[in-house]
Amino acid sequence: MTSQLTAAGGILPVAERLITGLGDLVFAEVELFGTQIGLIVIWLAVPMLFFTFYLGFINIRGFGHGVKTVRGRFADDSAKGEMTQFQALSTALSGTVGLGNIAGVAVALAMGGPGAIFWMFVIGLFAMTLKFSEVTLGMKYREEMPDGTVRGGPMYTLKNGLAQRGYPTAGKWMGGLYAFLAMFAALPMFQVNQSFAQAGNAFGFGSGQSEALIYGCVLAFFTALVIFGGARWLGRVTSAIVPTMGAVYLLGIFIILAMGFDQIPAALGAIVGDAFTGEAAAGGAVGAFVVGMRRAVFSTEAGTGSSVMAHVHARTREPVSEGLVALLEPFIDTVVICSLGGLALVVSGTWLDPTLEDIAITSQAFADVAPWMPLLLATAVVLFAFSTVCAWGFYGSQAWGYLFGSGKQSLLTYKMVFVLLLPAGAIFPLDIVISFVDSAFFLMAIPNIIALYIFAPELKAMLADYWARKVCTDVE
């Protein structure tokens, strides 16, 4: 049947060409000082810089208050919402901390040299402001239900925010566009596929289709237990898994750094020095900057609005309060985890091996310390994949609810389809699927960033009001 369709120029080849064309459009590149950089990366990086200056470096001055808030100092248990602010942060982190951190740092090193790690660190700091901005607006425009539950995300920011400005139709359609893209972007096929590959290599249970099907079904079963439980259950699970998976991965990183402790000063010198000279990086210093910026943007997901759908479920009456919690997300995800991972890989030297790529660079660095270390990495990868799948299953259900209603039967339909699709991620070659999912994911940034620019004056006023009422009066 497939061959007949192909010969006739039927549906499948047309769909493949359309998806490939979409990917080419989304990831189109322009030349910057002799180095190619994606337009979507520029689209996400520019507002990071703009809002950091516009909001007076809230990423720096609001950090301490964000830490106090996430620790529960200003908790308001009577506010509407289904998670504590710590649980909301954990859920958001479960969607961003993942294979992008493990493989993404290795890719940055291989493409941009040690200097790329420095620029990942810097861009991660600016991403904190963008995350603050989108979450604060998401909190303001979330919808509160009579039973105490809430729903929100960039689609509701667009719908309700533009309605207040007299453009209800435009808001409804722009919110619908975001939700449509988010629903497809929520298919975490890559995480399922790559976690199976790493787990199979480490634990030696084979890589055939039968093993892949078993792995996919097991992952789907545990995912179903979480996402069918709703936001409250998701918050409980992620608040336990995220610290655990972070600790497992960082344990391996610290072991690598401890084994090569005497090489750390030289590695730090290479990271900082190469960021400005770029002698070892393709494209020189500019190449290191471009690669670091690209990986940091991909790692934090700041600007895509995805994690807003988790943060809006936090119990608080203060939108800015949750925004300050959210800015901790890129700090943990990129500034800390990616930077430490990058330092460990520079110390190990495995990024220089031309026969290794992506996650294999990290796996070899672990293996060089001890034969059992890749098992530790595989455990972290599986935990990362599981938490990411759970978070995106929840995000997809929020987008589905916006488009088709949030009734029990409607959401049950989506969750069943989502869970049933997961085993396919471990079985099939995913080039076309990944291209489509990635395209949808980054296209989400277009309506979301437009909303941030539209509501920028309002955002600044909200921050000034909260700062005067809460932060300036916050005395230890």
Tab-separated table of C-alpha atoms in Angstrom:
chain	number	residue	atom	x	y	z
A	1	MET	CA	0.000	0.000	0.000
A	2	THR	CA	2.786	2.406	0.952
A	3	SER	CA	4.644	1.710	-2.303
A	4	GLN	CA	1.448	2.406	-4.266
A	5	LEU	CA	0.989	5.712	-2.506
A	6	THR	CA	4.613	6.608	-3.121
A	7	ALA	CA	4.410	5.697	-6.810
A	8	ALA	CA	1.254	7.696	-7.225
A	9	GLY	CA	2.607	10.684	-5.399
A	10	GLY	CA	-0.023	10.049	-2.719
A	11	ILE	CA	-0.686	11.252	0.787
A	12	LEU	CA	2.405	9.945	2.594
A	13	PRO	CA	5.024	11.510	0.295
A	14	VAL	CA	3.085	14.786	0.264
A	15	ALA	CA	2.896	14.799	4.077
A	16	GLU	CA	6.600	14.053	4.291
A	17	ARG	CA	7.430	16.917	1.948
A	18	LEU	CA	5.166	19.282	3.883
A	19	ILE	CA	6.741	18.367	7.221
A	20	THR	CA	10.256	18.662	5.798
A	21	GLY	CA	9.380	22.040	4.319
A	22	LEU	CA	7.921	23.175	7.628
A	23	GLY	CA	11.116	22.157	9.427
A	24	ASP	CA	13.242	23.993	6.867
A	25	LEU	CA	11.138	27.115	7.399
A	26	VAL	CA	11.150	27.000	11.196
A	27	PHE	CA	14.864	26.290	11.432
A	28	ALA	CA	15.943	28.600	8.603
A	29	GLU	CA	19.321	30.207	9.263
A	30	VAL	CA	20.994	33.495	8.482
A	31	GLU	CA	24.671	34.313	8.524
A	32	LEU	CA	25.951	36.296	11.517
A	33	PHE	CA	29.612	37.351	11.292
A	34	GLY	CA	30.378	34.328	9.180
A	35	THR	CA	28.429	31.870	11.349
A	36	GLN	CA	24.985	30.412	10.618
A	37	ILE	CA	22.318	31.020	13.259
A	38	GLY	CA	18.650	30.038	13.273
A	39	LEU	CA	16.025	32.755	12.992
A	40	ILE	CA	14.008	31.062	15.743
A	41	VAL	CA	17.009	31.338	18.064
A	42	ILE	CA	17.212	35.073	17.390
A	43	TRP	CA	13.447	35.357	17.937
A	44	LEU	CA	13.894	33.821	21.420
A	45	ALA	CA	17.200	35.473	22.353
A	46	VAL	CA	16.221	39.092	21.589
A	47	PRO	CA	13.369	39.260	24.159
A	48	MET	CA	15.683	37.698	26.760
A	49	LEU	CA	17.931	40.737	26.415
A	50	PHE	CA	15.092	43.238	26.036
A	51	PHE	CA	13.092	42.195	29.108
A	52	THR	CA	16.201	41.849	31.279
A	53	PHE	CA	17.007	45.533	30.743
A	54	TYR	CA	13.346	46.647	30.608
A	55	LEU	CA	12.555	45.055	33.981
A	56	GLY	CA	15.733	46.264	35.689
A	57	PHE	CA	17.589	42.931	35.868
A	58	ILE	CA	14.842	41.199	37.823
A	59	ASN	CA	16.730	37.943	37.208
A	60	ILE	CA	19.388	39.171	39.642
A	61	ARG	CA	17.524	41.345	42.131
A	62	GLY	CA	14.553	38.978	42.401
A	63	PHE	CA	16.574	35.789	42.881
A	64	GLY	CA	16.675	35.848	46.680
A	65	HIS	CA	12.961	36.548	47.001
A	66	GLY	CA	12.234	33.717	44.574
A	67	VAL	CA	14.213	31.300	46.761
A	68	LYS	CA	12.293	32.390	49.857
A	69	THR	CA	8.993	31.994	48.019
A	70	VAL	CA	9.706	28.493	46.711
A	71	ARG	CA	10.714	27.447	50.237
A	72	GLY	CA	7.172	28.324	51.356
A	73	ARG	CA	7.812	31.501	53.295
A	74	PHE	CA	4.890	33.327	51.663
A	75	ALA	CA	2.638	30.299	51.150
A	76	ASP	CA	-1.094	30.974	50.940
A	77	ASP	CA	-2.927	27.673	51.296
A	78	SER	CA	-6.307	29.359	50.924
A	79	ALA	CA	-5.519	30.588	47.392
A	80	LYS	CA	-6.891	28.765	44.387
A	81	GLY	CA	-4.572	26.329	42.686
A	82	GLU	CA	-3.686	22.645	42.810
A	83	MET	CA	0.028	22.701	43.664
A	84	THR	CA	2.363	24.364	46.081
A	85	GLN	CA	4.785	26.784	44.467
A	86	PHE	CA	7.577	24.252	44.977
A	87	GLN	CA	5.523	21.557	43.231
A	88	ALA	CA	4.775	23.919	40.343
A	89	LEU	CA	8.497	24.638	39.931
A	90	SER	CA	9.276	20.909	40.088
A	91	THR	CA	6.665	20.149	37.427
A	92	ALA	CA	8.025	22.882	35.160
A	93	LEU	CA	11.578	21.631	35.688
A	94	SER	CA	10.501	18.098	34.844
A	95	GLY	CA	9.536	19.393	31.405
A	96	THR	CA	12.777	21.306	30.776
A	97	VAL	CA	15.466	19.312	32.587
A	98	GLY	CA	16.038	16.308	30.396
A	99	LEU	CA	17.997	14.856	27.534
A	100	GLY	CA	18.609	18.370	26.232
A	101	ASN	CA	20.817	18.965	29.252
A	102	ILE	CA	22.787	15.755	28.881
A	103	ALA	CA	23.121	15.631	25.102
A	104	GLY	CA	22.789	19.382	24.513
A	105	VAL	CA	25.938	20.278	26.430
A	106	ALA	CA	27.917	17.662	24.517
A	107	VAL	CA	26.603	19.045	21.223
A	108	ALA	CA	27.576	22.579	22.274
A	109	LEU	CA	31.129	21.461	23.073
A	110	ALA	CA	31.554	19.524	19.848
A	111	MET	CA	30.228	22.384	17.707
A	112	GLY	CA	31.459	25.472	19.537
A	113	GLY	CA	34.339	24.395	21.761
A	114	PRO	CA	34.634	25.103	25.505
A	115	GLY	CA	33.664	28.746	24.971
A	116	ALA	CA	30.128	27.661	24.122
A	117	ILE	CA	29.676	26.554	27.744
A	118	PHE	CA	30.472	30.072	28.939
A	119	TRP	CA	27.848	31.555	26.633
A	120	MET	CA	25.282	28.946	27.689
A	121	PHE	CA	25.851	30.149	31.242
A	122	VAL	CA	25.395	33.810	30.272
A	123	ILE	CA	22.311	33.289	28.105
A	124	GLY	CA	20.829	31.114	30.866
A	125	LEU	CA	20.961	34.146	33.165
A	126	PHE	CA	19.048	36.275	30.642
A	127	ALA	CA	16.541	33.457	30.079
A	128	MET	CA	15.544	33.790	33.736
A	129	THR	CA	13.898	37.138	32.946
A	130	LEU	CA	11.949	35.776	30.007
A	131	LYS	CA	10.651	32.902	32.124
A	132	PHE	CA	9.610	35.377	34.826
A	133	SER	CA	7.725	37.467	32.264
A	134	GLU	CA	5.691	34.717	30.617
A	135	VAL	CA	4.772	33.031	33.909
A	136	THR	CA	3.720	36.281	35.610
A	137	LEU	CA	1.361	37.091	32.734
A	138	GLY	CA	0.124	33.505	32.645
A	139	MET	CA	-0.747	33.714	36.327
A	140	LYS	CA	-2.648	36.976	35.892
A	141	TYR	CA	-4.781	35.698	33.033
A	142	ARG	CA	-5.411	32.151	34.260
A	143	GLU	CA	-9.016	31.111	34.728
A	144	GLU	CA	-10.258	30.022	38.148
A	145	MET	CA	-12.969	27.369	38.323
A	146	PRO	CA	-15.670	27.205	41.043
A	147	ASP	CA	-14.201	23.957	42.416
A	148	GLY	CA	-10.859	25.630	43.141
A	149	THR	CA	-9.028	24.262	40.123
A	150	VAL	CA	-7.443	26.542	37.568
A	151	ARG	CA	-6.496	26.455	33.918
A	152	GLY	CA	-4.015	28.624	32.135
A	153	GLY	CA	-1.099	29.010	29.774
A	154	PRO	CA	-0.124	31.362	26.959
A	155	MET	CA	-3.377	30.527	25.134
A	156	TYR	CA	-5.349	32.001	28.038
A	157	THR	CA	-2.965	34.967	28.310
A	158	LEU	CA	-3.674	35.743	24.667
A	159	LYS	CA	-7.415	35.111	24.903
A	160	ASN	CA	-8.148	36.949	28.147
A	161	GLY	CA	-5.485	39.641	27.812
A	162	LEU	CA	-6.510	40.722	24.329
A	163	ALA	CA	-10.198	40.499	25.274
A	164	GLN	CA	-9.571	43.064	28.011
A	165	ARG	CA	-8.063	45.332	25.357
A	166	GLY	CA	-11.115	45.034	23.136
A	167	TYR	CA	-9.855	42.332	20.764
A	168	PRO	CA	-11.657	39.156	21.913
A	169	THR	CA	-11.738	37.513	18.479
A	170	ALA	CA	-8.021	38.067	17.857
A	171	GLY	CA	-7.228	36.764	21.338
A	172	LYS	CA	-9.343	33.656	20.883
A	173	TRP	CA	-7.741	32.786	17.541
A	174	MET	CA	-4.164	33.513	18.628
A	175	GLY	CA	-4.745	31.443	21.759
A	176	GLY	CA	-6.145	28.679	19.580
A	177	LEU	CA	-3.067	28.779	17.353
A	178	TYR	CA	-0.814	28.405	20.378
A	179	ALA	CA	-2.883	25.538	21.779
A	180	PHE	CA	-2.919	23.749	18.406
A	181	LEU	CA	0.873	23.891	18.176
A	182	ALA	CA	1.323	22.916	21.834
A	183	MET	CA	-0.863	19.841	21.425
A	184	PHE	CA	1.476	18.438	18.759
A	185	ALA	CA	4.650	19.656	20.467
A	186	ALA	CA	3.583	17.665	23.537
A	187	LEU	CA	4.345	14.339	21.832
A	188	PRO	CA	7.642	13.408	23.573
A	189	MET	CA	8.731	10.791	21.021
A	190	PHE	CA	12.391	11.818	21.181
A	191	GLN	CA	12.602	11.300	24.951
A	192	VAL	CA	11.084	7.825	24.708
A	193	ASN	CA	13.341	6.838	21.812
A	194	GLN	CA	16.609	8.117	23.260
A	195	SER	CA	15.974	6.910	26.805
A	196	PHE	CA	15.330	3.405	25.440
A	197	ALA	CA	18.583	3.515	23.473
A	198	GLN	CA	20.646	4.634	26.487
A	199	ALA	CA	18.931	2.251	28.919
A	200	GLY	CA	19.309	-0.660	26.506
A	201	ASN	CA	23.031	-0.021	26.070
A	202	ALA	CA	23.640	0.380	29.789
A	203	PHE	CA	21.502	-2.449	31.127
A	204	GLY	CA	22.046	-4.810	28.205
A	205	PHE	CA	18.455	-5.811	27.523
A	206	GLY	CA	18.785	-5.529	23.739
A	207	SER	CA	17.585	-3.070	21.150
A	208	GLY	CA	15.110	-5.126	19.131
A	209	GLN	CA	11.514	-4.176	18.470
A	210	SER	CA	10.166	-6.551	21.125
A	211	GLU	CA	12.395	-4.984	23.796
A	212	ALA	CA	11.456	-1.523	22.539
A	213	LEU	CA	7.753	-2.379	22.738
A	214	ILE	CA	8.108	-3.693	26.300
A	215	TYR	CA	10.054	-0.588	27.353
A	216	GLY	CA	7.528	1.733	25.700
A	217	CYS	CA	4.590	-0.060	27.327
A	218	VAL	CA	6.177	0.049	30.790
A	219	LEU	CA	6.900	3.765	30.400
A	220	ALA	CA	3.361	4.336	29.144
A	221	PHE	CA	1.894	2.462	32.132
A	222	PHE	CA	3.715	4.573	34.722
A	223	THR	CA	2.990	7.736	32.759
A	224	ALA	CA	-0.714	6.865	32.785
A	225	LEU	CA	-0.651	6.526	36.572
A	226	VAL	CA	0.592	10.104	36.799
A	227	ILE	CA	-1.296	12.030	34.122
A	228	PHE	CA	-4.657	10.373	34.840
A	229	GLY	CA	-4.273	11.574	38.414
A	230	GLY	CA	-4.453	15.237	37.398
A	231	ALA	CA	-2.428	18.268	38.418
A	232	ARG	CA	-2.293	17.452	42.140
A	233	TRP	CA	-0.876	13.965	41.558
A	234	LEU	CA	1.541	15.294	38.931
A	235	GLY	CA	2.806	17.869	41.427
A	236	ARG	CA	3.426	15.221	44.081
A	237	VAL	CA	5.290	12.918	41.694
A	238	THR	CA	7.487	15.569	40.081
A	239	SER	CA	8.382	17.157	43.433
A	240	ALA	CA	9.838	13.760	44.377
A	241	ILE	CA	11.374	12.773	41.022
A	242	VAL	CA	12.978	16.070	39.967
A	243	PRO	CA	15.279	16.445	42.990
A	244	THR	CA	16.107	12.721	42.735
A	245	MET	CA	16.984	12.737	39.048
A	246	GLY	CA	18.981	15.938	39.447
A	247	ALA	CA	20.899	14.423	42.356
A	248	VAL	CA	21.634	11.197	40.421
A	249	TYR	CA	22.992	13.070	37.398
A	250	LEU	CA	24.960	15.590	39.459
A	251	LEU	CA	26.442	12.753	41.531
A	252	GLY	CA	28.014	11.393	38.367
A	253	ILE	CA	29.215	14.866	37.358
A	254	PHE	CA	30.799	15.484	40.761
A	255	ILE	CA	32.554	12.118	40.620
A	256	ILE	CA	34.058	13.063	37.240
A	257	LEU	CA	35.141	16.432	38.615
A	258	ALA	CA	36.599	14.846	41.752
A	259	MET	CA	38.607	12.350	39.686
A	260	GLY	CA	39.987	15.163	37.539
A	261	PHE	CA	40.158	17.798	40.277
A	262	ASP	CA	43.639	18.977	39.290
A	263	GLN	CA	42.381	19.717	35.747
A	264	ILE	CA	39.488	21.964	36.813
A	265	PRO	CA	41.460	25.266	36.794
A	266	ALA	CA	42.713	24.587	33.264
A	267	ALA	CA	39.199	23.582	32.151
A	268	LEU	CA	37.714	26.796	33.570
A	269	GLY	CA	40.434	28.784	31.863
A	270	ALA	CA	39.642	27.080	28.542
A	271	ILE	CA	35.902	27.755	28.930
A	272	VAL	CA	36.358	31.470	29.667
A	273	GLY	CA	39.286	32.024	27.324
A	274	ASP	CA	37.750	30.199	24.390
A	275	ALA	CA	34.577	32.250	24.765
A	276	PHE	CA	36.467	35.352	23.615
A	277	THR	CA	39.221	33.943	21.409
A	278	GLY	CA	37.449	30.908	20.008
A	279	GLU	CA	40.623	29.503	18.508
A	280	ALA	CA	39.376	25.935	18.933
A	281	ALA	CA	35.777	26.684	17.994
A	282	ALA	CA	34.244	26.650	14.558
A	283	GLY	CA	33.610	30.269	13.651
A	284	GLY	CA	35.922	31.652	16.324
A	285	ALA	CA	34.534	33.556	19.318
A	286	VAL	CA	31.349	34.416	17.419
A	287	GLY	CA	30.865	30.739	16.622
A	288	ALA	CA	31.225	29.836	20.296
A	289	PHE	CA	28.690	32.523	21.215
A	290	VAL	CA	26.170	31.438	18.578
A	291	VAL	CA	26.381	27.758	19.529
A	292	GLY	CA	26.152	28.537	23.251
A	293	MET	CA	23.168	30.810	22.703
A	294	ARG	CA	21.398	28.227	20.557
A	295	ARG	CA	21.840	25.404	23.084
A	296	ALA	CA	20.876	27.639	26.034
A	297	VAL	CA	17.699	28.744	24.255
A	298	PHE	CA	16.809	25.119	23.514
A	299	SER	CA	17.666	24.011	27.049
A	300	THR	CA	15.646	26.600	28.979
A	301	GLU	CA	12.614	26.628	26.656
A	302	ALA	CA	12.150	30.220	27.841
A	303	GLY	CA	9.915	32.043	25.398
A	304	THR	CA	7.985	28.978	24.213
A	305	GLY	CA	5.542	29.322	27.118
A	306	SER	CA	5.463	25.586	27.796
A	307	SER	CA	6.198	25.694	31.522
A	308	VAL	CA	3.597	28.419	32.068
A	309	MET	CA	1.022	25.625	31.899
A	310	ALA	CA	2.582	24.120	35.039
A	311	HIS	CA	3.225	27.301	37.011
A	312	VAL	CA	-0.349	28.584	36.662
A	313	HIS	CA	-1.510	25.763	38.960
A	314	ALA	CA	0.455	27.174	41.908
A	315	ARG	CA	-1.507	28.265	44.971
A	316	THR	CA	-0.942	32.000	45.178
A	317	ARG	CA	-2.875	35.230	44.687
A	318	GLU	CA	0.233	37.083	43.515
A	319	PRO	CA	1.155	36.560	39.836
A	320	VAL	CA	4.561	38.201	40.301
A	321	SER	CA	5.306	35.850	43.185
A	322	GLU	CA	5.096	32.810	40.899
A	323	GLY	CA	7.064	34.678	38.245
A	324	LEU	CA	9.907	35.052	40.744
A	325	VAL	CA	9.719	31.316	41.458
A	326	ALA	CA	9.798	30.594	37.729
A	327	LEU	CA	13.011	32.529	37.159
A	328	LEU	CA	14.770	29.889	39.262
A	329	GLU	CA	13.961	27.347	36.540
A	330	PRO	CA	16.569	28.438	33.913
A	331	PHE	CA	19.060	28.985	36.735
A	332	ILE	CA	18.762	25.365	37.866
A	333	ASP	CA	18.323	23.943	34.375
A	334	THR	CA	21.033	25.792	32.455
A	335	VAL	CA	23.190	27.941	34.723
A	336	VAL	CA	23.818	25.107	37.211
A	337	ILE	CA	23.177	21.709	35.580
A	338	CYS	CA	24.394	22.516	32.057
A	339	SER	CA	27.418	24.466	33.291
A	340	LEU	CA	28.554	21.715	35.647
A	341	GLY	CA	27.963	19.097	32.952
A	342	GLY	CA	29.983	21.126	30.466
A	343	LEU	CA	32.834	21.578	32.929
A	344	ALA	CA	32.910	17.818	33.553
A	345	LEU	CA	33.091	17.059	29.834
A	346	VAL	CA	35.937	19.534	29.329
A	347	VAL	CA	37.790	17.906	32.229
A	348	SER	CA	37.196	14.429	30.796
A	349	GLY	CA	38.211	15.401	27.258
A	350	THR	CA	35.719	13.026	25.620
A	351	TRP	CA	34.254	15.873	23.546
A	352	LEU	CA	37.464	15.828	21.496
A	353	ASP	CA	36.825	12.262	20.278
A	354	PRO	CA	35.550	12.572	16.659
A	355	THR	CA	33.964	9.115	16.826
A	356	LEU	CA	31.518	10.229	19.552
A	357	GLU	CA	28.483	12.457	19.257
A	358	ASP	CA	25.525	13.673	21.326
A	359	ILE	CA	24.829	11.662	24.484
A	360	ALA	CA	27.637	9.198	23.650
A	361	ILE	CA	30.153	11.932	24.596
A	362	THR	CA	28.639	12.145	28.059
A	363	SER	CA	28.312	8.378	28.392
A	364	GLN	CA	31.997	7.900	27.563
A	365	ALA	CA	32.980	10.507	30.159
A	366	PHE	CA	31.064	8.505	32.760
A	367	ALA	CA	32.560	5.206	31.545
A	368	ASP	CA	36.112	6.579	31.789
A	369	VAL	CA	35.650	6.954	35.555
A	370	ALA	CA	34.289	3.468	36.251
A	371	PRO	CA	32.520	0.704	34.268
A	372	TRP	CA	29.381	1.082	36.379
A	373	MET	CA	29.048	4.841	35.804
A	374	PRO	CA	27.055	4.557	32.536
A	375	LEU	CA	24.435	2.723	34.612
A	376	LEU	CA	24.166	5.848	36.746
A	377	LEU	CA	23.766	7.957	33.625
A	378	ALA	CA	21.163	5.559	32.222
A	379	THR	CA	19.185	5.820	35.458
A	380	ALA	CA	19.251	9.612	35.233
A	381	VAL	CA	18.243	9.498	31.549
A	382	VAL	CA	15.238	7.251	32.255
A	383	LEU	CA	14.139	9.500	35.118
A	384	PHE	CA	14.609	12.577	32.950
A	385	ALA	CA	12.586	11.001	30.148
A	386	PHE	CA	9.808	9.824	32.459
A	387	SER	CA	9.361	13.197	34.141
A	388	THR	CA	9.465	15.006	30.788
A	389	VAL	CA	6.851	12.665	29.312
A	390	CYS	CA	4.580	13.194	32.327
A	391	ALA	CA	4.931	16.973	32.186
A	392	TRP	CA	4.275	17.172	28.462
A	393	GLY	CA	1.323	14.832	28.747
A	394	PHE	CA	-0.131	17.334	31.184
A	395	TYR	CA	0.740	20.308	28.949
A	396	GLY	CA	-0.891	18.620	25.972
A	397	SER	CA	-4.059	18.043	27.963
A	398	GLN	CA	-4.220	21.760	28.788
A	399	ALA	CA	-3.929	22.654	25.105
A	400	TRP	CA	-6.538	20.030	24.198
A	401	GLY	CA	-8.862	21.410	26.859
A	402	TYR	CA	-8.608	24.910	25.403
A	403	LEU	CA	-9.520	23.660	21.928
A	404	PHE	CA	-12.086	20.954	22.706
A	405	GLY	CA	-13.269	21.639	26.242
A	406	SER	CA	-12.005	20.624	29.668
A	407	GLY	CA	-14.753	18.153	30.491
A	408	LYS	CA	-13.782	14.809	32.007
A	409	GLN	CA	-14.653	12.820	28.897
A	410	SER	CA	-12.762	15.189	26.599
A	411	LEU	CA	-9.577	15.125	28.684
A	412	LEU	CA	-9.851	11.368	29.174
A	413	THR	CA	-9.869	10.932	25.394
A	414	TYR	CA	-6.694	12.973	24.998
A	415	LYS	CA	-4.855	11.201	27.806
A	416	MET	CA	-5.724	7.775	26.417
A	417	VAL	CA	-4.436	8.731	22.949
A	418	PHE	CA	-1.271	10.238	24.447
A	419	VAL	CA	-0.465	7.134	26.487
A	420	LEU	CA	-1.172	4.767	23.586
A	421	LEU	CA	1.221	6.720	21.330
A	422	LEU	CA	4.181	6.472	23.718
A	423	PRO	CA	5.359	2.932	22.797
A	424	ALA	CA	5.632	4.051	19.165
A	425	GLY	CA	8.402	6.413	20.224
A	426	ALA	CA	10.608	3.470	21.176
A	427	ILE	CA	9.823	1.368	18.107
A	428	PHE	CA	9.817	3.490	14.971
A	429	PRO	CA	12.469	5.612	13.235
A	430	LEU	CA	11.411	9.115	14.146
A	431	ASP	CA	13.084	11.548	11.739
A	432	ILE	CA	9.853	12.911	10.281
A	433	VAL	CA	7.938	12.784	13.571
A	434	ILE	CA	10.732	14.596	15.393
A	435	SER	CA	10.909	17.224	12.647
A	436	PHE	CA	7.182	17.904	12.977
A	437	VAL	CA	7.146	17.915	16.795
A	438	ASP	CA	10.216	20.176	16.993
A	439	SER	CA	8.726	22.566	14.438
A	440	ALA	CA	5.477	22.814	16.396
A	441	PHE	CA	7.422	23.312	19.627
A	442	PHE	CA	9.405	26.294	18.404
A	443	LEU	CA	6.477	27.785	16.492
A	444	MET	CA	4.798	28.108	19.907
A	445	ALA	CA	7.274	30.903	20.592
A	446	ILE	CA	5.791	33.170	17.902
A	447	PRO	CA	2.385	33.924	19.497
A	448	ASN	CA	3.873	33.696	22.999
A	449	ILE	CA	6.606	36.310	22.378
A	450	ILE	CA	4.117	38.584	20.610
A	451	ALA	CA	1.977	38.472	23.765
A	452	LEU	CA	4.977	39.420	25.940
A	453	TYR	CA	5.687	42.499	23.843
A	454	ILE	CA	2.018	43.541	23.847
A	455	PHE	CA	1.712	43.234	27.631
A	456	ALA	CA	5.194	44.567	28.501
A	457	PRO	CA	4.016	47.888	30.082
A	458	GLU	CA	1.454	46.023	32.173
A	459	LEU	CA	4.091	43.520	33.260
A	460	LYS	CA	6.422	46.290	34.372
A	461	ALA	CA	3.661	47.973	36.383
A	462	MET	CA	2.755	44.677	38.092
A	463	LEU	CA	6.373	44.128	39.096
A	464	ALA	CA	6.746	47.644	40.490
A	465	ASP	CA	3.552	47.266	42.552
A	466	TYR	CA	4.555	43.867	43.968
A	467	TRP	CA	8.093	45.006	44.703
A	468	ALA	CA	6.828	47.976	46.721
A	469	ARG	CA	4.260	45.931	48.649
A	470	LYS	CA	6.132	42.681	49.281
A	471	VAL	CA	9.849	42.832	48.641
A	472	CYS	CA	10.687	46.247	50.068
A	473	THR	CA	8.762	45.371	53.247
A	474	ASP	CA	10.246	41.863	53.516
A	475	VAL	CA	12.453	42.037	56.599
A	476	GLU	CA	14.211	38.991	58.000
